[in-house]
């Protein structure tokens, strides 16, 4: 059976990364029926929007998309396509596995953790009041009338809503993910000692939900302690579940632990749809040069295979990627000991090496 998938190449280096990923995914032997859809700066002029309705409808219809990075142009009035997609499709969970692969330059080995970030609430809900405006004054006057502590009249405000429903949804997601993927521990990351009614609420929900998963260990860690723990002994952490802001920051930190953006995959998952994409952006300065590293996007494809129930193919794909990186010969410049190594290969040739490896392992299986 073929899987019908919306394929969004994106812009900048997106199309070359997506093409490499598509070829590698097809080499696993899994059947795909790709529905090619546009989004990003390249379609903006033609369609009048960087996110055409047909693209959105296609993801809604198919329920699964593989997406290349998309540039957010500054100062054009267009909102980020990435944020719009997450919002329109209700993609409330952002999943970012961070794992060390021998051959990738990193200060650590044996890191294998997964960041599960809530994607819709928290300080990123976009509820803000600009300093000095009538609305800001009205909100400050209201708050000052309700409590002893007074907010300075001139302040700007960003509101941090965290609901029990939103918290339960992401925490259950993290525990379910742990259960389905043979993970042993889920750590709840907050600053509950300071923000009692938001982070404290998140932690209280975590304690309740954890009771439904007795086989998985529930850990509670403050976000500051987590940051120290991650740089001292990252191998101790397993699944981390975090509200939006901490999730954003910590997932960049964990990508840094395992070798950086070039190898950090991601998935944005909701009840109706799932969009798989690398953590990195469109790296526009390398556009069309067949130079950047497609590993993050290929590993996002591996997450997509798991989501589709193609676990055997996902495992073989990860094995092939790991083998090519460990060999260190046919890899992109950023995976070489020095960045100007003349033996580095391009995006497409690196994908060829993974495809060859997949065919060999399939043949010997
Ligand atoms: P970026 O991730 O594109 O690049 C940051 C640095 O990492 C650059 O030096 C780049 O060369 C390097 N890099 C990134 N991906 C790489 C890869 N696969 N292989 C090798 N090196 C790689 O971040 P940026 O420059 O801040 O953003 C560029 C554009 O992408 C912006 O418009 C931003 O809004 C957008 N963006 C999109 C997404 C997305 O589509 N999900 C995510 C982040 C940023």
Coordinates of C-alpha atoms and ligand atoms in Angstrom, one line a residue:
X1 CA 0.0 0.0 0.0
X2 CA 1.3 3.5 -0.9
X3 CA 1.1 6.3 1.6
X4 CA -0.3 9.5 0.2
X5 CA 1.9 12.4 1.5
X6 CA 1.8 16.1 0.9
X7 CA 5.4 17.1 -0.2
X8 CA 6.2 20.8 0.4
X9 CA 9.8 21.5 -1.0
X10 CA 9.8 25.0 0.6
X11 CA 12.3 27.6 -0.5
X12 CA 16.1 28.5 -0.2
X13 CA 17.9 25.1 0.1
X14 CA 14.5 23.4 0.8
X15 CA 13.9 22.0 -2.6
X16 CA 17.4 20.2 -2.8
X17 CA 17.0 18.9 0.7
X18 CA 13.5 17.6 0.0
X19 CA 14.5 16.0 -3.2
X20 CA 17.4 14.1 -1.5
X21 CA 15.0 13.0 1.3
X22 CA 12.3 11.9 -1.2
X23 CA 14.8 9.7 -3.0
X24 CA 16.2 8.2 0.2
X25 CA 12.7 7.4 1.5
X26 CA 11.7 5.7 -1.7
X27 CA 14.9 3.6 -1.5
X28 CA 13.5 2.0 1.7
X29 CA 11.0 0.2 -0.5
X30 CA 8.0 1.8 1.2
X31 CA 5.4 3.0 -1.4
X32 CA 4.7 6.8 -1.5
X33 CA 2.2 8.7 -3.5
X34 CA 3.5 12.3 -3.3
X35 CA 1.2 15.3 -3.7
X36 CA 3.5 18.1 -4.5
X37 CA 2.4 21.5 -3.1
X38 CA 4.0 24.9 -2.9
X39 CA 4.6 27.3 -0.1
X40 CA 7.2 30.0 0.7
X41 CA 8.7 33.1 -0.8
X42 CA 8.9 31.6 -4.4
X43 CA 5.1 31.3 -4.6
X44 CA 4.3 34.5 -2.8
X45 CA 4.2 36.6 -6.0
X46 CA 2.2 34.1 -8.0
X47 CA -0.3 33.1 -5.4
X48 CA -0.4 36.4 -3.3
X49 CA 0.3 34.4 -0.2
X50 CA 3.3 32.2 0.9
X51 CA 0.7 29.5 2.1
X52 CA -1.8 28.9 -0.7
X53 CA -5.2 27.3 0.3
X54 CA -4.5 24.3 -1.9
X55 CA -1.4 23.5 0.1
X56 CA -3.2 23.7 3.4
X57 CA -6.2 21.7 2.1
X58 CA -3.8 19.0 0.8
X59 CA -2.2 18.5 4.3
X60 CA -5.7 18.4 5.8
X61 CA -6.8 15.8 3.3
X62 CA -3.7 13.6 3.5
X63 CA -3.0 14.1 7.2
X64 CA 0.8 13.8 6.7
X65 CA 3.2 16.2 5.1
X66 CA 7.0 16.3 4.6
X67 CA 8.1 19.9 4.4
X68 CA 11.3 21.7 3.5
X69 CA 12.3 24.8 5.3
X70 CA 10.6 28.1 4.4
X71 CA 12.0 31.6 4.7
X72 CA 10.1 34.1 6.8
X73 CA 10.7 37.4 4.8
X74 CA 11.3 40.3 7.2
X75 CA 9.2 43.4 6.8
X76 CA 6.8 42.2 4.1
X77 CA 3.8 41.9 6.4
X78 CA 3.6 38.1 5.7
X79 CA 3.4 36.0 8.9
X80 CA 5.6 32.9 9.1
X81 CA 4.3 30.0 7.0
X82 CA 5.7 27.7 9.7
X83 CA 3.7 29.3 12.5
X84 CA 0.6 29.6 10.2
X85 CA 0.7 25.9 9.4
X86 CA 1.0 24.9 13.0
X87 CA -1.8 27.2 13.9
X88 CA -4.2 26.2 11.1
X89 CA -3.6 22.5 11.5
X90 CA -3.6 22.5 15.4
X91 CA -0.1 20.9 15.5
X92 CA 0.2 21.1 19.3
X93 CA 3.2 18.8 19.8
X94 CA 6.7 19.5 18.5
X95 CA 8.9 16.4 18.8
X96 CA 12.6 16.8 18.4
X97 CA 14.8 13.7 19.0
X98 CA 18.5 14.5 19.7
X99 CA 20.9 11.6 19.3
X100 CA 24.6 11.3 18.9
X101 CA 25.8 9.4 15.8
X102 CA 29.4 8.3 15.8
X103 CA 31.2 10.5 13.2
X104 CA 29.3 13.7 13.9
X105 CA 31.5 16.2 15.6
X106 CA 30.1 16.7 19.1
X107 CA 31.5 17.2 22.6
X108 CA 29.3 14.3 23.9
X109 CA 28.5 10.7 23.1
X110 CA 25.6 8.5 24.1
X111 CA 23.1 11.2 24.0
X112 CA 19.7 9.9 23.1
X113 CA 16.8 12.1 24.2
X114 CA 13.6 13.5 22.9
X115 CA 12.2 17.0 23.4
X116 CA 8.4 17.2 23.4
X117 CA 7.4 20.9 23.3
X118 CA 3.9 22.3 23.6
X119 CA 3.3 24.4 20.5
X120 CA 0.2 26.5 21.1
X121 CA 0.1 28.1 24.5
X122 CA 2.5 29.9 26.9
X123 CA 4.2 33.3 26.1
X124 CA 4.1 32.3 22.4
X125 CA 0.3 32.6 22.3
X126 CA 0.8 36.0 20.8
X127 CA -1.2 37.9 23.4
X128 CA 0.8 41.1 23.9
X129 CA 0.3 44.7 24.8
X130 CA 2.7 47.4 23.5
X131 CA 4.2 49.7 26.1
X132 CA 2.4 53.1 26.3
X133 CA -0.7 52.0 24.3
X134 CA -4.3 52.5 25.5
X135 CA -4.8 48.8 25.8
X136 CA -1.6 48.3 27.8
X137 CA -2.7 51.0 30.2
X138 CA -6.2 49.5 30.5
X139 CA -4.8 46.0 31.3
X140 CA -2.3 47.4 33.8
X141 CA -5.0 49.5 35.5
X142 CA -7.2 46.4 35.8
X143 CA -4.4 44.2 37.2
X144 CA -3.2 46.9 39.6
X145 CA -6.7 47.1 41.0
X146 CA -6.8 43.4 41.7
X147 CA -3.5 42.9 43.5
X148 CA -1.1 44.5 45.9
X149 CA 2.0 44.2 43.7
X150 CA 1.9 47.0 41.2
X151 CA 3.0 46.9 37.6
X152 CA 4.8 50.0 36.2
X153 CA 2.4 52.1 34.1
X154 CA 5.0 52.2 31.2
X155 CA 5.4 48.4 31.0
X156 CA 4.8 46.3 27.9
X157 CA 3.0 43.0 28.6
X158 CA 3.2 39.5 27.2
X159 CA 0.6 37.1 28.6
X160 CA 1.4 33.5 29.5
X161 CA -1.7 31.3 29.3
X162 CA -1.3 27.6 30.2
X163 CA -4.5 25.6 30.4
X164 CA -5.1 22.2 32.1
X165 CA -6.5 20.9 28.8
X166 CA -3.5 22.1 26.8
X167 CA -1.1 20.8 29.4
X168 CA -2.8 17.4 29.7
X169 CA -2.8 17.0 25.9
X170 CA 0.9 17.5 25.6
X171 CA 1.9 15.5 28.7
X172 CA -0.2 12.5 27.6
X173 CA 1.4 12.8 24.2
X174 CA 4.9 12.6 25.8
X175 CA 3.9 9.6 27.9
X176 CA 2.3 7.8 24.9
X177 CA 5.4 8.6 22.8
X178 CA 7.6 7.1 25.6
X179 CA 5.4 4.0 25.8
X180 CA 5.3 3.4 22.0
X181 CA 9.0 4.0 21.6
X182 CA 10.3 1.9 24.5
X183 CA 11.4 4.9 26.5
X184 CA 11.9 4.6 30.3
X185 CA 11.5 8.1 31.7
X186 CA 9.6 11.3 31.1
X187 CA 10.9 14.5 32.7
X188 CA 8.5 17.5 33.3
X189 CA 10.4 20.7 32.9
X190 CA 9.0 23.9 34.5
X191 CA 9.8 26.8 36.7
X192 CA 6.9 25.8 39.0
X193 CA 8.6 27.2 42.1
X194 CA 8.2 30.7 40.7
X195 CA 5.2 30.6 38.4
X196 CA 2.7 28.7 40.5
X197 CA -0.4 29.2 38.4
X198 CA 1.0 28.4 35.0
X199 CA 4.1 26.2 35.4
X200 CA 2.7 24.9 38.7
X201 CA -0.5 23.9 36.9
X202 CA 1.5 22.1 34.2
X203 CA 3.4 20.2 36.9
X204 CA 0.2 19.3 38.8
X205 CA -1.3 17.9 35.6
X206 CA 1.9 16.0 35.0
X207 CA 1.7 14.3 38.4
X208 CA -1.9 13.2 37.7
X209 CA -1.2 11.9 34.2
X210 CA 1.9 10.1 35.3
X211 CA -0.2 7.8 37.4
X212 CA -1.7 6.3 34.2
X213 CA 1.8 5.2 33.1
X214 CA 3.2 3.3 36.0
X215 CA 5.9 1.6 33.9
X216 CA 7.4 4.9 33.0
X217 CA 9.4 6.9 35.5
X218 CA 8.2 10.5 36.0
X219 CA 10.9 13.1 36.8
X220 CA 10.4 16.7 37.8
X221 CA 13.2 19.1 36.9
X222 CA 13.4 22.9 37.0
X223 CA 14.4 24.4 33.7
X224 CA 17.6 26.0 35.1
X225 CA 18.7 22.8 36.7
X226 CA 17.9 21.0 33.5
X227 CA 20.2 23.3 31.5
X228 CA 23.1 22.5 33.8
X229 CA 22.3 18.8 33.8
X230 CA 22.2 18.7 30.1
X231 CA 25.7 20.1 29.6
X232 CA 27.1 18.0 32.4
X233 CA 25.5 14.6 31.8
X234 CA 23.1 14.7 28.9
X235 CA 23.1 10.9 28.6
X236 CA 20.9 10.7 31.8
X237 CA 17.9 12.3 30.1
X238 CA 15.3 10.5 28.1
X239 CA 11.9 12.2 27.1
X240 CA 11.5 15.8 28.2
X241 CA 8.1 17.5 28.1
X242 CA 8.1 21.3 28.3
X243 CA 5.8 24.3 27.8
X244 CA 6.4 26.3 24.7
X245 CA 9.1 28.8 25.6
X246 CA 11.3 26.4 27.5
X247 CA 10.8 23.8 24.7
X248 CA 12.0 26.3 22.1
X249 CA 15.2 27.2 23.9
X250 CA 16.0 23.7 25.3
X251 CA 15.6 22.1 21.8
X252 CA 18.2 24.3 20.4
X253 CA 20.5 23.5 23.3
X254 CA 20.0 19.7 22.8
X255 CA 20.6 20.1 19.0
X256 CA 23.9 21.6 20.0
X257 CA 24.7 18.7 22.2
X258 CA 24.5 16.2 19.3
X259 CA 26.3 18.2 16.6
X260 CA 24.0 21.1 15.6
X261 CA 21.2 22.0 13.2
X262 CA 22.4 19.9 10.3
X263 CA 21.5 16.7 12.2
X264 CA 18.4 17.8 14.2
X265 CA 15.1 16.4 12.9
X266 CA 11.6 17.4 13.9
X267 CA 7.9 16.7 13.7
X268 CA 4.9 18.8 14.5
X269 CA 1.9 16.7 15.4
X270 CA -1.8 17.4 16.0
X271 CA -4.9 15.4 16.2
X272 CA -5.8 15.8 12.5
X273 CA -2.3 16.1 10.8
X274 CA 1.4 15.7 11.2
X275 CA 4.1 17.8 9.5
X276 CA 7.7 16.5 9.4
X277 CA 10.5 18.9 9.0
X278 CA 14.1 19.7 10.0
X279 CA 14.8 22.0 12.9
X280 CA 17.0 24.3 10.8
X281 CA 15.9 27.1 8.4
X282 CA 16.2 27.6 4.7
X283 CA 19.9 28.5 4.8
X284 CA 19.3 30.8 1.7
X285 CA 23.0 31.6 1.2
X286 CA 23.6 28.0 0.0
X287 CA 20.5 27.9 -2.3
X288 CA 21.0 25.8 -5.4
X289 CA 24.6 24.9 -4.5
X290 CA 24.0 21.2 -3.7
X291 CA 26.1 21.8 -0.6
X292 CA 24.0 21.6 2.7
X293 CA 23.5 18.6 4.8
X294 CA 20.2 16.7 4.3
X295 CA 20.6 14.5 7.4
X296 CA 18.1 16.5 9.6
X297 CA 15.5 16.3 6.9
X298 CA 16.2 12.6 6.1
X299 CA 15.9 11.8 9.9
X300 CA 12.6 13.8 9.9
X301 CA 11.6 11.4 7.1
X302 CA 12.5 8.6 9.5
X303 CA 10.1 10.0 12.1
X304 CA 7.5 10.2 9.3
X305 CA 8.0 6.5 8.6
X306 CA 7.5 5.7 12.3
X307 CA 4.3 7.8 12.3
X308 CA 3.1 5.8 9.3
X309 CA 3.7 2.5 11.1
X310 CA 6.7 1.7 8.9
X311 CA 9.0 0.9 11.8
X312 CA 11.2 -1.6 10.0
X313 CA 11.9 0.9 7.1
X314 CA 12.6 3.6 9.7
X315 CA 15.1 1.5 11.5
X316 CA 16.9 0.5 8.2
X317 CA 16.9 4.1 7.1
X318 CA 18.5 5.3 10.4
X319 CA 21.0 2.4 10.2
X320 CA 22.0 3.5 6.7
X321 CA 22.4 7.2 7.7
X322 CA 24.5 6.2 10.8
X323 CA 26.7 3.9 8.7
X324 CA 27.4 6.6 6.0
X325 CA 28.2 9.2 8.7
X326 CA 30.4 6.7 10.7
X327 CA 32.4 5.9 7.5
X328 CA 32.9 9.7 7.0
X329 CA 33.8 9.5 3.3
X330 CA 30.8 10.5 1.3
X331 CA 29.5 13.1 3.6
X332 CA 28.8 16.9 3.3
X333 CA 31.3 19.5 4.3
X334 CA 29.9 20.0 7.8
X335 CA 30.5 16.4 8.7
X336 CA 34.1 16.5 7.7
X337 CA 36.9 17.2 10.3
X338 CA 37.5 20.5 8.5
X339 CA 34.9 22.6 6.7
X340 CA 37.0 23.1 3.6
X341 CA 37.8 19.4 3.1
X342 CA 38.0 18.9 -0.6
X343 CA 36.7 15.3 -0.3
X344 CA 33.3 16.5 1.0
X345 CA 30.4 15.5 -1.3
X346 CA 27.2 17.4 -2.1
X347 CA 23.6 17.0 -0.8
X348 CA 22.7 14.7 -3.7
X349 CA 25.8 12.5 -3.6
X350 CA 25.4 12.1 0.2
X351 CA 21.9 10.9 -0.4
X352 CA 23.2 8.5 -3.1
X353 CA 25.6 7.0 -0.5
X354 CA 22.7 6.4 1.9
X355 CA 20.6 4.9 -0.9
X356 CA 23.5 2.5 -1.9
X357 CA 23.8 1.5 1.8
X358 CA 20.0 0.8 2.0
X359 CA 20.2 -1.4 -1.1
X360 CA 23.1 -3.3 0.3
X361 CA 21.5 -4.0 3.6
X362 CA 18.2 -4.9 1.9
X363 CA 20.1 -7.4 -0.3
X364 CA 21.9 -9.0 2.7
X365 CA 18.8 -9.2 4.9
Ligands
LIG1 P1 19.2 28.5 9.2 O1 18.9 27.3 10.0 O2 18.7 28.6 7.9 O3 20.8 28.7 9.2 C1 21.6 28.9 10.4 C2 23.0 28.4 10.1 O4 23.0 27.0 10.0 C3 23.6 28.9 8.8 O5 24.9 29.2 9.0 C4 23.4 27.8 7.8 O6 24.3 27.8 6.8 C5 23.5 26.6 8.8 N1 22.7 25.5 8.3 C6 21.3 25.4 8.4 N2 20.9 24.3 7.9 C7 22.0 23.6 7.4 C8 22.2 22.3 6.8 N3 21.1 21.5 6.5 N4 23.4 21.9 6.5 C9 24.5 22.7 6.8 N5 24.4 23.9 7.4 C10 23.1 24.3 7.7 O7 18.7 29.8 10.1 P2 18.5 31.3 9.7 O8 19.6 31.7 8.7 O9 18.3 32.0 10.9 O10 17.1 31.3 8.9 C11 17.0 31.4 7.5 C12 15.5 31.4 7.2 O11 14.8 30.2 7.5 C13 14.8 32.6 7.9 O12 13.9 33.2 7.1 C14 14.0 31.8 9.0 O13 12.8 32.5 9.4 C15 13.7 30.5 8.3 N6 13.4 29.4 9.2 C16 12.5 28.5 8.8 C17 12.3 27.3 9.6 C18 11.3 26.3 9.1 O14 10.9 26.3 7.9 N7 10.8 25.4 9.9 C19 13.0 27.1 10.8 C20 13.9 28.1 11.2 C21 14.1 29.2 10.4

